[in-house]
PDB file of C-alpha atoms and ligand atoms in Angstrom:
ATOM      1  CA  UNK A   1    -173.149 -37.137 -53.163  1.00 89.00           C
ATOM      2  CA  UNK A   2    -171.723 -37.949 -49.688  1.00 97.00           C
ATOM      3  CA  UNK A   3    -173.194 -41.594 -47.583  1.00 98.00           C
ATOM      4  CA  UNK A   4    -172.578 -40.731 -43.709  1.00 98.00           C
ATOM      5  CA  UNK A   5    -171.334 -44.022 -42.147  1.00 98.00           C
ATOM      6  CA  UNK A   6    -170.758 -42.848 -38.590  1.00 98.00           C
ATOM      7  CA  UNK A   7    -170.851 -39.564 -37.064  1.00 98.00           C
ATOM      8  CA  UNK A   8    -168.872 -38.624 -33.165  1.00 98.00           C
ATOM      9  CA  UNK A   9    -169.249 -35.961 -31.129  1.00 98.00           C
ATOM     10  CA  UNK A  10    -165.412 -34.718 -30.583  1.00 98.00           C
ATOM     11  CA  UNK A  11    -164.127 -31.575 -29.221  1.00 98.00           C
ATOM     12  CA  UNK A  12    -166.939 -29.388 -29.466  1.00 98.00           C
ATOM     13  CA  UNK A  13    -167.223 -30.918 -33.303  1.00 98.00           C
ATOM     14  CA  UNK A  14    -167.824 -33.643 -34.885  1.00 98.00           C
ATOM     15  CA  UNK A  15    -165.814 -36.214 -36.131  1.00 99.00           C
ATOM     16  CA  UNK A  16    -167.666 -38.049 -39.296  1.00 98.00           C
ATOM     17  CA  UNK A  17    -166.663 -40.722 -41.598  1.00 99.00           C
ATOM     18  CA  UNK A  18    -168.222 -40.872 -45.144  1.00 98.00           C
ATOM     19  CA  UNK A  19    -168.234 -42.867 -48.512  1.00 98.00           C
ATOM     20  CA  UNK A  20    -168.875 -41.418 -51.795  1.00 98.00           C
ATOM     21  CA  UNK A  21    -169.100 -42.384 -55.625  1.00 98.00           C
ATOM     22  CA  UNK A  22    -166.002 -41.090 -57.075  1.00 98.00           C
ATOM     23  CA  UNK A  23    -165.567 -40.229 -60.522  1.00 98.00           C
ATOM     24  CA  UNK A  24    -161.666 -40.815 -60.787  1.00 98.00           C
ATOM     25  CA  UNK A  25    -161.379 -43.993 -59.124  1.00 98.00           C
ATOM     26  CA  UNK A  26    -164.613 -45.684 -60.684  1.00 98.00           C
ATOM     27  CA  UNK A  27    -165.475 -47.458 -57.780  1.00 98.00           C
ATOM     28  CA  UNK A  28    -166.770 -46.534 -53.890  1.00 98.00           C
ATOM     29  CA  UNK A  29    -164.046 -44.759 -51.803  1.00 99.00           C
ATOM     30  CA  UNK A  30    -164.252 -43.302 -48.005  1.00 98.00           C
ATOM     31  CA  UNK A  31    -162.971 -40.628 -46.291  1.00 99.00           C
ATOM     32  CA  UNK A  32    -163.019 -39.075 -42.510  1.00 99.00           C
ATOM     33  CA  UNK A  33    -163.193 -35.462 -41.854  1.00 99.00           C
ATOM     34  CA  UNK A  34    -162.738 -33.835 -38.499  1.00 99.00           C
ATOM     35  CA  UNK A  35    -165.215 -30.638 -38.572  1.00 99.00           C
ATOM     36  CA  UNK A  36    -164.378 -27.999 -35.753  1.00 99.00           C
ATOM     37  CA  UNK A  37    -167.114 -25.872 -34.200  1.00 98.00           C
ATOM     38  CA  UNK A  38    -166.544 -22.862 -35.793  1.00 98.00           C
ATOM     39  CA  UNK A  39    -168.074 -24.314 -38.815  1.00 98.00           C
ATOM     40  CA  UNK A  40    -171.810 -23.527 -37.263  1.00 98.00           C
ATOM     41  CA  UNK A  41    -170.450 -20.382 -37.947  1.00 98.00           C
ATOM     42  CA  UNK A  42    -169.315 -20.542 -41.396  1.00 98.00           C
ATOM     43  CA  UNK A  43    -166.515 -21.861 -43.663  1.00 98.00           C
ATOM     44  CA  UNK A  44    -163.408 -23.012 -42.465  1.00 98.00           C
ATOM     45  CA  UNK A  45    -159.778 -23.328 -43.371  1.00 98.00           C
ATOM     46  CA  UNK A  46    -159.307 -27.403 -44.323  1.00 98.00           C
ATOM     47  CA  UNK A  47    -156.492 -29.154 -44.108  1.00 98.00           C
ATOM     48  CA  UNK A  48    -156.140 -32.883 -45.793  1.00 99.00           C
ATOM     49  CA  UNK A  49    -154.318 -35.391 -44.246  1.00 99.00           C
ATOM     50  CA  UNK A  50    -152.649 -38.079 -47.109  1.00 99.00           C
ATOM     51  CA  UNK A  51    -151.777 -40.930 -44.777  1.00 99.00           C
ATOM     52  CA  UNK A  52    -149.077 -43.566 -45.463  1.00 99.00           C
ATOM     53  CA  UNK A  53    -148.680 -47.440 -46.726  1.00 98.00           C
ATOM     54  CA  UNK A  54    -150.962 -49.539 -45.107  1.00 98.00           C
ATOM     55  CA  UNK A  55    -153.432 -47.232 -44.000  1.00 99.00           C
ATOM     56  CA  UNK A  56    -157.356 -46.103 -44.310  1.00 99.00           C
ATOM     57  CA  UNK A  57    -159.288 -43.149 -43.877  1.00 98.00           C
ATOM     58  CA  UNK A  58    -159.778 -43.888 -40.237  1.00 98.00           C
ATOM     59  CA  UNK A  59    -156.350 -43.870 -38.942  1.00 99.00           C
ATOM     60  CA  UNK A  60    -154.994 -40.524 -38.544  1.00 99.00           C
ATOM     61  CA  UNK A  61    -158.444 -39.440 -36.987  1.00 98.00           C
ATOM     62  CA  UNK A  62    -157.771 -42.297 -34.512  1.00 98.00           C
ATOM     63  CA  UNK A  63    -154.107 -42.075 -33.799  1.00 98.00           C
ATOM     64  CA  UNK A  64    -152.801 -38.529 -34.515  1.00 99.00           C
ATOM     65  CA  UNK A  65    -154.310 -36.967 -31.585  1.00 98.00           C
ATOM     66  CA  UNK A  66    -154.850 -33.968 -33.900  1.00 99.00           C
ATOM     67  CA  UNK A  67    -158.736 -33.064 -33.232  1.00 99.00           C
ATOM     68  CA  UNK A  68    -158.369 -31.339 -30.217  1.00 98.00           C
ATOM     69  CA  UNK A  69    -155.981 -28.509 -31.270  1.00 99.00           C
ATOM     70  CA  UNK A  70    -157.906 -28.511 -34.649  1.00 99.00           C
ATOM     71  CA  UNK A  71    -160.640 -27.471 -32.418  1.00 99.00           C
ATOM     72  CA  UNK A  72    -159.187 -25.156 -30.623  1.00 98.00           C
ATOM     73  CA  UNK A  73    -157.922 -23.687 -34.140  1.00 98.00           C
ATOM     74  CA  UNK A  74    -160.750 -23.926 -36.042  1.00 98.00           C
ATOM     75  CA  UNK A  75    -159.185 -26.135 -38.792  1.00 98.00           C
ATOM     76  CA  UNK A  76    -161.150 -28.884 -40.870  1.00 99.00           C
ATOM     77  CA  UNK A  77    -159.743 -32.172 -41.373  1.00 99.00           C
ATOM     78  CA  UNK A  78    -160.039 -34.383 -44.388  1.00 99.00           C
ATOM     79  CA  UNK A  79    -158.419 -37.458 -44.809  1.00 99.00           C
ATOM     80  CA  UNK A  80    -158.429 -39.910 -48.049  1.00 99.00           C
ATOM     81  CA  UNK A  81    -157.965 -43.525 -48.325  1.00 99.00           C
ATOM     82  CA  UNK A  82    -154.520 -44.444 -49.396  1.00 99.00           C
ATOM     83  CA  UNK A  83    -155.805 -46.353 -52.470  1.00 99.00           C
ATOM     84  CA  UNK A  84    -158.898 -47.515 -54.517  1.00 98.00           C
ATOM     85  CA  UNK A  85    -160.890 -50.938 -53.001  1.00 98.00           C
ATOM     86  CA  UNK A  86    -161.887 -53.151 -54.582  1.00 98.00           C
ATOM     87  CA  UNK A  87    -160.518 -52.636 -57.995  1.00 98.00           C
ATOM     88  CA  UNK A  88    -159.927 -56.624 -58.559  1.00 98.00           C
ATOM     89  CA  UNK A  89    -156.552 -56.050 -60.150  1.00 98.00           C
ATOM     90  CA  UNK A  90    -154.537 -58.741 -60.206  1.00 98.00           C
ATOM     91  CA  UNK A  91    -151.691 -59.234 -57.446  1.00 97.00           C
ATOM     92  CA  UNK A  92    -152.956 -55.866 -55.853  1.00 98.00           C
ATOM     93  CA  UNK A  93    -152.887 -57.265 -52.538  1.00 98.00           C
ATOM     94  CA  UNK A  94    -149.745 -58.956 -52.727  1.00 98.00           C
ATOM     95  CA  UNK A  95    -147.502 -56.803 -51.531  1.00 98.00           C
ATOM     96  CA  UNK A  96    -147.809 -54.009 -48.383  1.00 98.00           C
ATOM     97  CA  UNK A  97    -145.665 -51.465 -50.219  1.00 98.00           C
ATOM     98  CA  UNK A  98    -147.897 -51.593 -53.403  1.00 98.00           C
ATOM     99  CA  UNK A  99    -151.369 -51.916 -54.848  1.00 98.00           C
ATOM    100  CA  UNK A 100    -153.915 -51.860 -51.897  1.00 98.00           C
ATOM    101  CA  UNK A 101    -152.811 -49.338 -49.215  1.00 98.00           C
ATOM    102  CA  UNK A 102    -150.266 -48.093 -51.391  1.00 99.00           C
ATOM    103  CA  UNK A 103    -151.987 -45.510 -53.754  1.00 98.00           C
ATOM    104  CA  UNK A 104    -148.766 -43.218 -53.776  1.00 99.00           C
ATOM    105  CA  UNK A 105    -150.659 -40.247 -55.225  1.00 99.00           C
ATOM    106  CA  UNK A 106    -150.346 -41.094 -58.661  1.00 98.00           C
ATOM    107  CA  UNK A 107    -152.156 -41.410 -61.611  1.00 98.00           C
ATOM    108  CA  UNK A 108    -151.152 -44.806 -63.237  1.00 98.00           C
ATOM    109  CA  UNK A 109    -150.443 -45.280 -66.758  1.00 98.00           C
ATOM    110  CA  UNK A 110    -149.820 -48.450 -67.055  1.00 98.00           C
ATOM    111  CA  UNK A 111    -153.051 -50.480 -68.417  1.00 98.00           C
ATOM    112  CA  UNK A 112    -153.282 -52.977 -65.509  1.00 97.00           C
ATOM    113  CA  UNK A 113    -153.586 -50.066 -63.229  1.00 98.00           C
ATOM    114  CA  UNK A 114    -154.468 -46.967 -65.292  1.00 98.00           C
ATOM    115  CA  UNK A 115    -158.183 -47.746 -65.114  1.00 98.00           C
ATOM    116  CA  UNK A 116    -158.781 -47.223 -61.039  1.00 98.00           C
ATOM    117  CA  UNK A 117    -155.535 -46.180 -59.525  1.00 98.00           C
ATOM    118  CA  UNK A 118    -155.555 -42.199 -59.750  1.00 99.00           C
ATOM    119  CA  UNK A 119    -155.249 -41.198 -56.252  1.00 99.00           C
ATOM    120  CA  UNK A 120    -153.699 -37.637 -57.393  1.00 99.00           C
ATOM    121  CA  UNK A 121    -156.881 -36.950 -59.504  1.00 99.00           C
ATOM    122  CA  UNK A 122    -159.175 -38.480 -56.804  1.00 99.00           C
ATOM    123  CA  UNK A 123    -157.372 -36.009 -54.052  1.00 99.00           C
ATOM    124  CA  UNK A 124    -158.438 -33.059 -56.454  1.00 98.00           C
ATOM    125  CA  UNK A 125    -162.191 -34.533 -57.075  1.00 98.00           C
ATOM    126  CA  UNK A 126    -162.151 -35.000 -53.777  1.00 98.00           C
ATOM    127  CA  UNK A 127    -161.046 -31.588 -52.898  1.00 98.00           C
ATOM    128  CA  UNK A 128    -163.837 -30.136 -54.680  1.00 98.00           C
ATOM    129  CA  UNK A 129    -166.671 -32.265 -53.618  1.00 98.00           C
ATOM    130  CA  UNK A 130    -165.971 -30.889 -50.088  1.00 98.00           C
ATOM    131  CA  UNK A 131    -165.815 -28.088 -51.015  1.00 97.00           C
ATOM    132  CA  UNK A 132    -169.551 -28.324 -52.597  1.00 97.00           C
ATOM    133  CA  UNK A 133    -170.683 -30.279 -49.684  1.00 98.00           C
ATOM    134  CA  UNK A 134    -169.223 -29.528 -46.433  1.00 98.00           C
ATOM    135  CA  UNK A 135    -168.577 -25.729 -44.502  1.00 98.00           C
ATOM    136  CA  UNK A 136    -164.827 -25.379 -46.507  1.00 98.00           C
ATOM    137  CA  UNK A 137    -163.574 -21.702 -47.249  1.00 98.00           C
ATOM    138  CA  UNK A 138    -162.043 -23.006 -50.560  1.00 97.00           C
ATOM    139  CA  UNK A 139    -159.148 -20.193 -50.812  1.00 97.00           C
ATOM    140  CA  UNK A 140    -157.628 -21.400 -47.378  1.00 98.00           C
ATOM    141  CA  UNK A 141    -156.581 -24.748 -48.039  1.00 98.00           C
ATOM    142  CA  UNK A 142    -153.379 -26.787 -46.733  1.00 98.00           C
ATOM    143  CA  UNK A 143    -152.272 -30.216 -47.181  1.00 99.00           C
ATOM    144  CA  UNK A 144    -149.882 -32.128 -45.025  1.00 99.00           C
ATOM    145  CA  UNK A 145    -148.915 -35.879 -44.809  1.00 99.00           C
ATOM    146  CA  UNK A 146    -146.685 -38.956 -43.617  1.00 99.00           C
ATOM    147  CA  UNK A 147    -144.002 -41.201 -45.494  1.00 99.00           C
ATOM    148  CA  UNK A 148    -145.804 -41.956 -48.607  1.00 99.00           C
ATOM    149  CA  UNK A 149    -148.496 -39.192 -47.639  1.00 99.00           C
ATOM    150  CA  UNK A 150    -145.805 -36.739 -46.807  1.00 99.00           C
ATOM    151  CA  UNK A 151    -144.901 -37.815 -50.395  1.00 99.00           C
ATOM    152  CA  UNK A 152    -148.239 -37.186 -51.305  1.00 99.00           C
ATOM    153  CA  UNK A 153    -148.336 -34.161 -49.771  1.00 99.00           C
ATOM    154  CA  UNK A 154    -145.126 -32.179 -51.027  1.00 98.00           C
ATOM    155  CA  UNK A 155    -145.739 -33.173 -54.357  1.00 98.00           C
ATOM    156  CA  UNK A 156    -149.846 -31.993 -54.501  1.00 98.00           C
ATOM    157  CA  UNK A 157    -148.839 -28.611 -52.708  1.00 98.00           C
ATOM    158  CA  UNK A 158    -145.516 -28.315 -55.492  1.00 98.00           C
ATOM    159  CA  UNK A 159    -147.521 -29.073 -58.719  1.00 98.00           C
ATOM    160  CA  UNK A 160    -150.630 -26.592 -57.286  1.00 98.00           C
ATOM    161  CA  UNK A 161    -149.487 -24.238 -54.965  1.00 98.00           C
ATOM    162  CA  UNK A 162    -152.764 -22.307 -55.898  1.00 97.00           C
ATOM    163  CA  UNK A 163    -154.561 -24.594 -54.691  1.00 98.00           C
ATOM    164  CA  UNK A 164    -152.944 -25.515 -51.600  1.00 98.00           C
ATOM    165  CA  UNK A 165    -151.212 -22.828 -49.811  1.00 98.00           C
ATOM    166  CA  UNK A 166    -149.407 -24.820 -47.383  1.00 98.00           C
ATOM    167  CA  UNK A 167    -147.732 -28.078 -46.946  1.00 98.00           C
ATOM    168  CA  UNK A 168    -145.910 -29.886 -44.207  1.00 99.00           C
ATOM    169  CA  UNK A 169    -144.961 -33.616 -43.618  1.00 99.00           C
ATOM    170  CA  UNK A 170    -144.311 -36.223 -41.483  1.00 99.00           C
ATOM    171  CA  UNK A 171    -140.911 -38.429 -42.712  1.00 99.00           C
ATOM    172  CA  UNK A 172    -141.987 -38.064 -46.236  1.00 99.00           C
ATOM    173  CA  UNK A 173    -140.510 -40.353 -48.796  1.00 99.00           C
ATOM    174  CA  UNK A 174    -138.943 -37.101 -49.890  1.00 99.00           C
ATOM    175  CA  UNK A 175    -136.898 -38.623 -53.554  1.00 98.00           C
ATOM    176  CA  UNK A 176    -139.039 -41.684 -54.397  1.00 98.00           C
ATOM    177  CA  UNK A 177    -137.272 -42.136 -57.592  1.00 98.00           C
ATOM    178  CA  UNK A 178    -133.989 -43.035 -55.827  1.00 98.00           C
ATOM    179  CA  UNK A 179    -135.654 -45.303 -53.306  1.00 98.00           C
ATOM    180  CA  UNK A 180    -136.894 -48.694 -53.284  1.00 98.00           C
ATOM    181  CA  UNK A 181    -140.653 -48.301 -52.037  1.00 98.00           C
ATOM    182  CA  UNK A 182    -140.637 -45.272 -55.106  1.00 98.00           C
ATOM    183  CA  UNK A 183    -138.899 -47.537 -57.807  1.00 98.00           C
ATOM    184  CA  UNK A 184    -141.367 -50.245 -57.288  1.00 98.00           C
ATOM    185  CA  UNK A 185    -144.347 -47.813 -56.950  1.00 98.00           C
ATOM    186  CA  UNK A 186    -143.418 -45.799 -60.312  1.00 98.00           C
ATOM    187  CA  UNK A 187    -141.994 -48.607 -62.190  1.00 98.00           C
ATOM    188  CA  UNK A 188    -145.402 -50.449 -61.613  1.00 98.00           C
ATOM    189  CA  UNK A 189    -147.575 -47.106 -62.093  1.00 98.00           C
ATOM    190  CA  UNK A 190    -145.693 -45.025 -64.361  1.00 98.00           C
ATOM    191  CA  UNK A 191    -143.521 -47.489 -66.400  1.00 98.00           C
ATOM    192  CA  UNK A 192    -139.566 -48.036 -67.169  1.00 98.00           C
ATOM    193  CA  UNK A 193    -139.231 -44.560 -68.393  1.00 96.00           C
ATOM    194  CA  UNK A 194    -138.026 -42.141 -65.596  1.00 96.00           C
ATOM    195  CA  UNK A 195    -139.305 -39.012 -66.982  1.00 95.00           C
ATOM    196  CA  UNK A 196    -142.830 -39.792 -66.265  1.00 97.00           C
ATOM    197  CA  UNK A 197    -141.525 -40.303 -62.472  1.00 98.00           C
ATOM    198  CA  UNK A 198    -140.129 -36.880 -62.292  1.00 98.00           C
ATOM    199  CA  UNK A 199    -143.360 -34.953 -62.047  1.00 98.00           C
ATOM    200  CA  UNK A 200    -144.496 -36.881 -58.816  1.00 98.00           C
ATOM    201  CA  UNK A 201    -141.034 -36.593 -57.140  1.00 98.00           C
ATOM    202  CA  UNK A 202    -140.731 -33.931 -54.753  1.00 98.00           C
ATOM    203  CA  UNK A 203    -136.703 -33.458 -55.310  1.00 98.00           C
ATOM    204  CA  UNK A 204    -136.847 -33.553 -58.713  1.00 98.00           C
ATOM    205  CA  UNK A 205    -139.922 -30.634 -58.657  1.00 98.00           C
ATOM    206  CA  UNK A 206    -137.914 -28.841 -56.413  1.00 98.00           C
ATOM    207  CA  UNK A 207    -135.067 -29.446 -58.112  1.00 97.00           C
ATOM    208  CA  UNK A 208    -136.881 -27.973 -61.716  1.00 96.00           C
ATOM    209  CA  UNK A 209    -138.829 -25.337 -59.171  1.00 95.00           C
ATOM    210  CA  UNK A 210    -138.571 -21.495 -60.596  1.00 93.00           C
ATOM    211  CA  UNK A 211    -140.279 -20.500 -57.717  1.00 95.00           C
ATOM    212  CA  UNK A 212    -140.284 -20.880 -54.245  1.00 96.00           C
ATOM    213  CA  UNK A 213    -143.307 -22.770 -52.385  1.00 97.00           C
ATOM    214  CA  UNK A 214    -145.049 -19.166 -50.974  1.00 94.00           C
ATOM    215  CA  UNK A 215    -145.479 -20.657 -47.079  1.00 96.00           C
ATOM    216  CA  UNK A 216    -142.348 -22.138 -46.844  1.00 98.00           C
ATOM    217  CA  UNK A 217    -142.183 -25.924 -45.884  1.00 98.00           C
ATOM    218  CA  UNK A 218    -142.364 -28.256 -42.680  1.00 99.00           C
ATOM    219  CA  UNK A 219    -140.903 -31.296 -42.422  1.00 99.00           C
ATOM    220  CA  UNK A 220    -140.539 -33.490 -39.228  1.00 99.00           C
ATOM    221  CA  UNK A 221    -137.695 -36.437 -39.087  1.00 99.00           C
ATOM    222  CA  UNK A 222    -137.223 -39.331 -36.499  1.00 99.00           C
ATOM    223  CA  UNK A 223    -133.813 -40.247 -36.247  1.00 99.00           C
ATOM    224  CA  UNK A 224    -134.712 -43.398 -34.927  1.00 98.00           C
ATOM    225  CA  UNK A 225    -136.754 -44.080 -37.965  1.00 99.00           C
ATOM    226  CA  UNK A 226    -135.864 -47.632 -39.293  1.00 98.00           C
ATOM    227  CA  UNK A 227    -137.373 -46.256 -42.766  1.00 99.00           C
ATOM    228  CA  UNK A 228    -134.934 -43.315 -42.931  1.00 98.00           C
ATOM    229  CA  UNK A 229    -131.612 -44.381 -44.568  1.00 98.00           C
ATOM    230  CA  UNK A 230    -133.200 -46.671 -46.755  1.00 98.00           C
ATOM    231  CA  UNK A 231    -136.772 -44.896 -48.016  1.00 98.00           C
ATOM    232  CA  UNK A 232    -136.817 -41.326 -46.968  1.00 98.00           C
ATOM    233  CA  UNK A 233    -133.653 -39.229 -48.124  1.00 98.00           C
ATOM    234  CA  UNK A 234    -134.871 -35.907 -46.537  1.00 98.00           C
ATOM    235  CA  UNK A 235    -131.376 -34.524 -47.159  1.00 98.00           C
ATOM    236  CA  UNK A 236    -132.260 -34.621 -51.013  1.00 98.00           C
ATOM    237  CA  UNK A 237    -134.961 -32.435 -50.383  1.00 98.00           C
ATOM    238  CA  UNK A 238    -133.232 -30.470 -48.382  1.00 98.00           C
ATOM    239  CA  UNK A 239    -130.211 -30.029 -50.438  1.00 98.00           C
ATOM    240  CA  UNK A 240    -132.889 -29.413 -53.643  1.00 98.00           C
ATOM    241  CA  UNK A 241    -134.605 -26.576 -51.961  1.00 98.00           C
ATOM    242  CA  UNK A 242    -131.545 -25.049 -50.803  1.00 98.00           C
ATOM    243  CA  UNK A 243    -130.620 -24.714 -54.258  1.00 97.00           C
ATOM    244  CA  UNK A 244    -134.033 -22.858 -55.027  1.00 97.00           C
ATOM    245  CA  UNK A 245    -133.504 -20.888 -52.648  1.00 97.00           C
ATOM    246  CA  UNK A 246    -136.595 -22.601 -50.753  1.00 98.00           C
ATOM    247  CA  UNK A 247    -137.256 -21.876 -47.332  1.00 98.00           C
ATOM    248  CA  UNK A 248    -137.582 -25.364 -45.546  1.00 98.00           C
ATOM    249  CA  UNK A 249    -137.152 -26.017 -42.301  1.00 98.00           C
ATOM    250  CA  UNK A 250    -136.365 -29.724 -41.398  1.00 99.00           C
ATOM    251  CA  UNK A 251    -136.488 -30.524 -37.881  1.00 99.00           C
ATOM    252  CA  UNK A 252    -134.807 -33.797 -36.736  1.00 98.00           C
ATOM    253  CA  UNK A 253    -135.569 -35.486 -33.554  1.00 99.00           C
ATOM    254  CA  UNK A 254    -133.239 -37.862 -31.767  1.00 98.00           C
ATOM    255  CA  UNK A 255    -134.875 -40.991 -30.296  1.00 98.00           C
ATOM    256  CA  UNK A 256    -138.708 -40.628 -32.721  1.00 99.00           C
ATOM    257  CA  UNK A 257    -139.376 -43.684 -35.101  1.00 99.00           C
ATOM    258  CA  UNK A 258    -141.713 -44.042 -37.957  1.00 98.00           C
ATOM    259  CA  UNK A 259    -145.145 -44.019 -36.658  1.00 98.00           C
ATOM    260  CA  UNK A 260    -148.081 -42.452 -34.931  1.00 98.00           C
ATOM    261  CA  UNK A 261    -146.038 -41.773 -31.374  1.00 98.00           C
ATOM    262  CA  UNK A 262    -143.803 -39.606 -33.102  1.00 99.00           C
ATOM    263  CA  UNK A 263    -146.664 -37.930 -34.827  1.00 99.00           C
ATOM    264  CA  UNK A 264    -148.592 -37.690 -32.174  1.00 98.00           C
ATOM    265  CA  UNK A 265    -145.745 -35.660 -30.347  1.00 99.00           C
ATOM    266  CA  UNK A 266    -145.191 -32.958 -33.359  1.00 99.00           C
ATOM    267  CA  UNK A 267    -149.033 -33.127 -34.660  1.00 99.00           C
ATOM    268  CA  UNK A 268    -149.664 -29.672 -32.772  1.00 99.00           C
ATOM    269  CA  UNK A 269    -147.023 -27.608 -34.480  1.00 99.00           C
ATOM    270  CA  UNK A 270    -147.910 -29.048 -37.667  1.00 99.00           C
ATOM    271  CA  UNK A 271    -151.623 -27.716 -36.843  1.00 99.00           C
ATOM    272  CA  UNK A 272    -150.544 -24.268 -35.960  1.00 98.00           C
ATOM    273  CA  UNK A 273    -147.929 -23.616 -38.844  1.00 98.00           C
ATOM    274  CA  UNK A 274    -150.834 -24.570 -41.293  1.00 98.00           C
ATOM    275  CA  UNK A 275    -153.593 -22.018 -39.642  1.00 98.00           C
ATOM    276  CA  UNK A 276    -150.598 -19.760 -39.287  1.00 98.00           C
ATOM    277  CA  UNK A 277    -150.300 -19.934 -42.809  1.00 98.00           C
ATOM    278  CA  UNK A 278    -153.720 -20.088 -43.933  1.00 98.00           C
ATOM    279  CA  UNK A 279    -154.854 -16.963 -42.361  1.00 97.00           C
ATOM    280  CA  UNK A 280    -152.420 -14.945 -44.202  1.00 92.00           C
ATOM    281  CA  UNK A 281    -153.845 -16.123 -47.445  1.00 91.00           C
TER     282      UNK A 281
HETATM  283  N1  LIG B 301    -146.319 -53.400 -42.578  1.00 62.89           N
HETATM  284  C1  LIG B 301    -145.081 -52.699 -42.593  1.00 62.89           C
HETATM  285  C2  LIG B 301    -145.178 -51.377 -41.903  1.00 62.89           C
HETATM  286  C3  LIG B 301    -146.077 -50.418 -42.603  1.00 62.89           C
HETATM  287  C4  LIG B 301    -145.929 -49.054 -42.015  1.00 62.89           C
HETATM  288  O1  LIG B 301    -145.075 -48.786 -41.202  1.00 62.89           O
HETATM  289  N2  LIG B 301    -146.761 -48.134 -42.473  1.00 62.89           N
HETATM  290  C5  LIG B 301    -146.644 -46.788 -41.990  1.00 62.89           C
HETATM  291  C6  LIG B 301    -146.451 -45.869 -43.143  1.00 62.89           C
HETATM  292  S1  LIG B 301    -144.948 -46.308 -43.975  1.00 62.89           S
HETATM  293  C7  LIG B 301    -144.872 -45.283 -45.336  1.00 62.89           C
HETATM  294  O2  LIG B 301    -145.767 -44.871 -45.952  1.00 62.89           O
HETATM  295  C8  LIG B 301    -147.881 -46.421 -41.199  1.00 62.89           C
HETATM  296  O3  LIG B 301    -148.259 -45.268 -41.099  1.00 62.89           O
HETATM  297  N3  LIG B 301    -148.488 -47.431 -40.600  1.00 62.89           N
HETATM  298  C9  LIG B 301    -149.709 -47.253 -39.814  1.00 62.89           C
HETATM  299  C10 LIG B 301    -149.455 -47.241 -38.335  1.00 62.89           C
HETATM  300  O4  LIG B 301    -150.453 -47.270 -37.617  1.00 62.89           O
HETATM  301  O5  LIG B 301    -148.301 -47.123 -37.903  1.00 62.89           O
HETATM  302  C11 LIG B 301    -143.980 -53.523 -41.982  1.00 62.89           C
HETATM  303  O6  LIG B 301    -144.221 -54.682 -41.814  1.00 62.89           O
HETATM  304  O7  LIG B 301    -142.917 -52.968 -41.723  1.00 62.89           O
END
């Protein structure tokens, strides 16, 4: 059952923020959706958004810029929280790259954090409570996201690509097993044992991919992104799907950082290659 916080007229929509018992996470979680006005019509095509470290439900809504086209396109937009609150684990808040705000789309196994922190589950219940709730056309869903949401994203659309049938991303941390933000986040998560990391690593599912993603992928890169030699390593990605023959095309953009600016500025093609996509499904 959905609690409306806030509601805002937006575009001819509405743009509404909720909170919800979930199921996966065992404890109160919120999410924004972005609801375009062809949904007094019917169902929609939805697209989530899995935002990156450090952020809420609230901040793509308020700093994408992406309502307008979505509008114009007739898209839904859904977009989690980036981990549980609240959980009382200890040290969660410690650190800005993990625990709070840093949900990285996993399910953890390890006992501290196995009991709340199951974003990749939650994304699914979530997924379907909209779906029971809200004006969704269930068969056209995408999913798209940035850094550790683009993360978030590839991985969700490479593990169920019946589910979603097309993906996109922002500067995803595109081979967290190699890089430091992923080490920490799976070594604390997952455990020691690299194995278990594999399955939530977008290289390495590309890499063990027998098929090709359907839609073909988007990916957006700032080349002024102080995150990118360090955290990102799109040219793993690339270099995995060129060797499953995956269509990908990575754009890279001289002078574009890390954060909402350079979203803002590519948000609009992102928009249009997911309804492209979704209304061939
Ligand atoms: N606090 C950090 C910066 C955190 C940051 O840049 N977060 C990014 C996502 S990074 C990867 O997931 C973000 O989207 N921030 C929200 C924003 O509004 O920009 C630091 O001190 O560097």
């Amino acid at each position: 059952m959905l609690e409306l916080l806030s509601e805002h007229a937006c575009f001819g929509g509405v743009q509404r923020f909720y909170r919800h018992e979930s199921r996966e996470i065992g404890l109160p979680m919120r999410f924004s959706v972005f609801i375009p006005p062809q949904a007094q019509q019917g169902p929609v095509p939805a697209l989530f958004y899995l935002a990156g470290l450090t952020c809420t439900e609230e901040t793509f809504m308020i700093k994408a810029g992406a309502q307008r086209v979505a509008a114009e396109l007739g898209l839904m937009l859904i977009a989690p929280d980036t981990s549980p609150r609240g959980a009382d684990v200890d040290g969660e808040s410690d650190s800005w790259d993990f625990g709070v705000g840093a949900g990285f789309y996993v399910d953890a196994t390890q006992a501290k954090w196995a009991g709340h922190y199951r974003m990749y589950s939650y994304i699914h219940e979530l997924r379907e409570l909209v779906g029971q709730e809200l004006p969704v056309d269930a068969r056209r869903i995408g999913v798209f996201g940035h850094s550790m949401g683009g993360h978030g994203a590839l991985t969700m659309a490479l593990k169920r690509p019946d589910v979603f049938r097309s993906v996109s991303a922002f500067a995803p941390i595109a081979a967290p097993s190699q890089c430091p933000w992923g080490k920490k986040a799976f070594t604390g998560y997952l455990g020691e044992d690299q194995g278990a990391w594999a399955q939530y690593d977008a290289t390495s599912l590309m890499t063990q991919a027998t098929t090709p993603f359907p839609a073909g992928i988007l990916i957006d890169q700032g080349l002024g992104d102080k995150f990118l030699a360090e955290q990102l390593y799109p040219e793993a990605f690339e270099a995995a799907c060129a060797t499953a023959a995956q269509p990908l095309t990575l754009r890279r953009h001289a002078g574009y950082d890390h954060g909402y600016y350079f979203i803002q500025t590519f948000v609009e093609d992102h928009l249009r290659f997911h309804a492209s996509n979704l209304a061939t499904v």
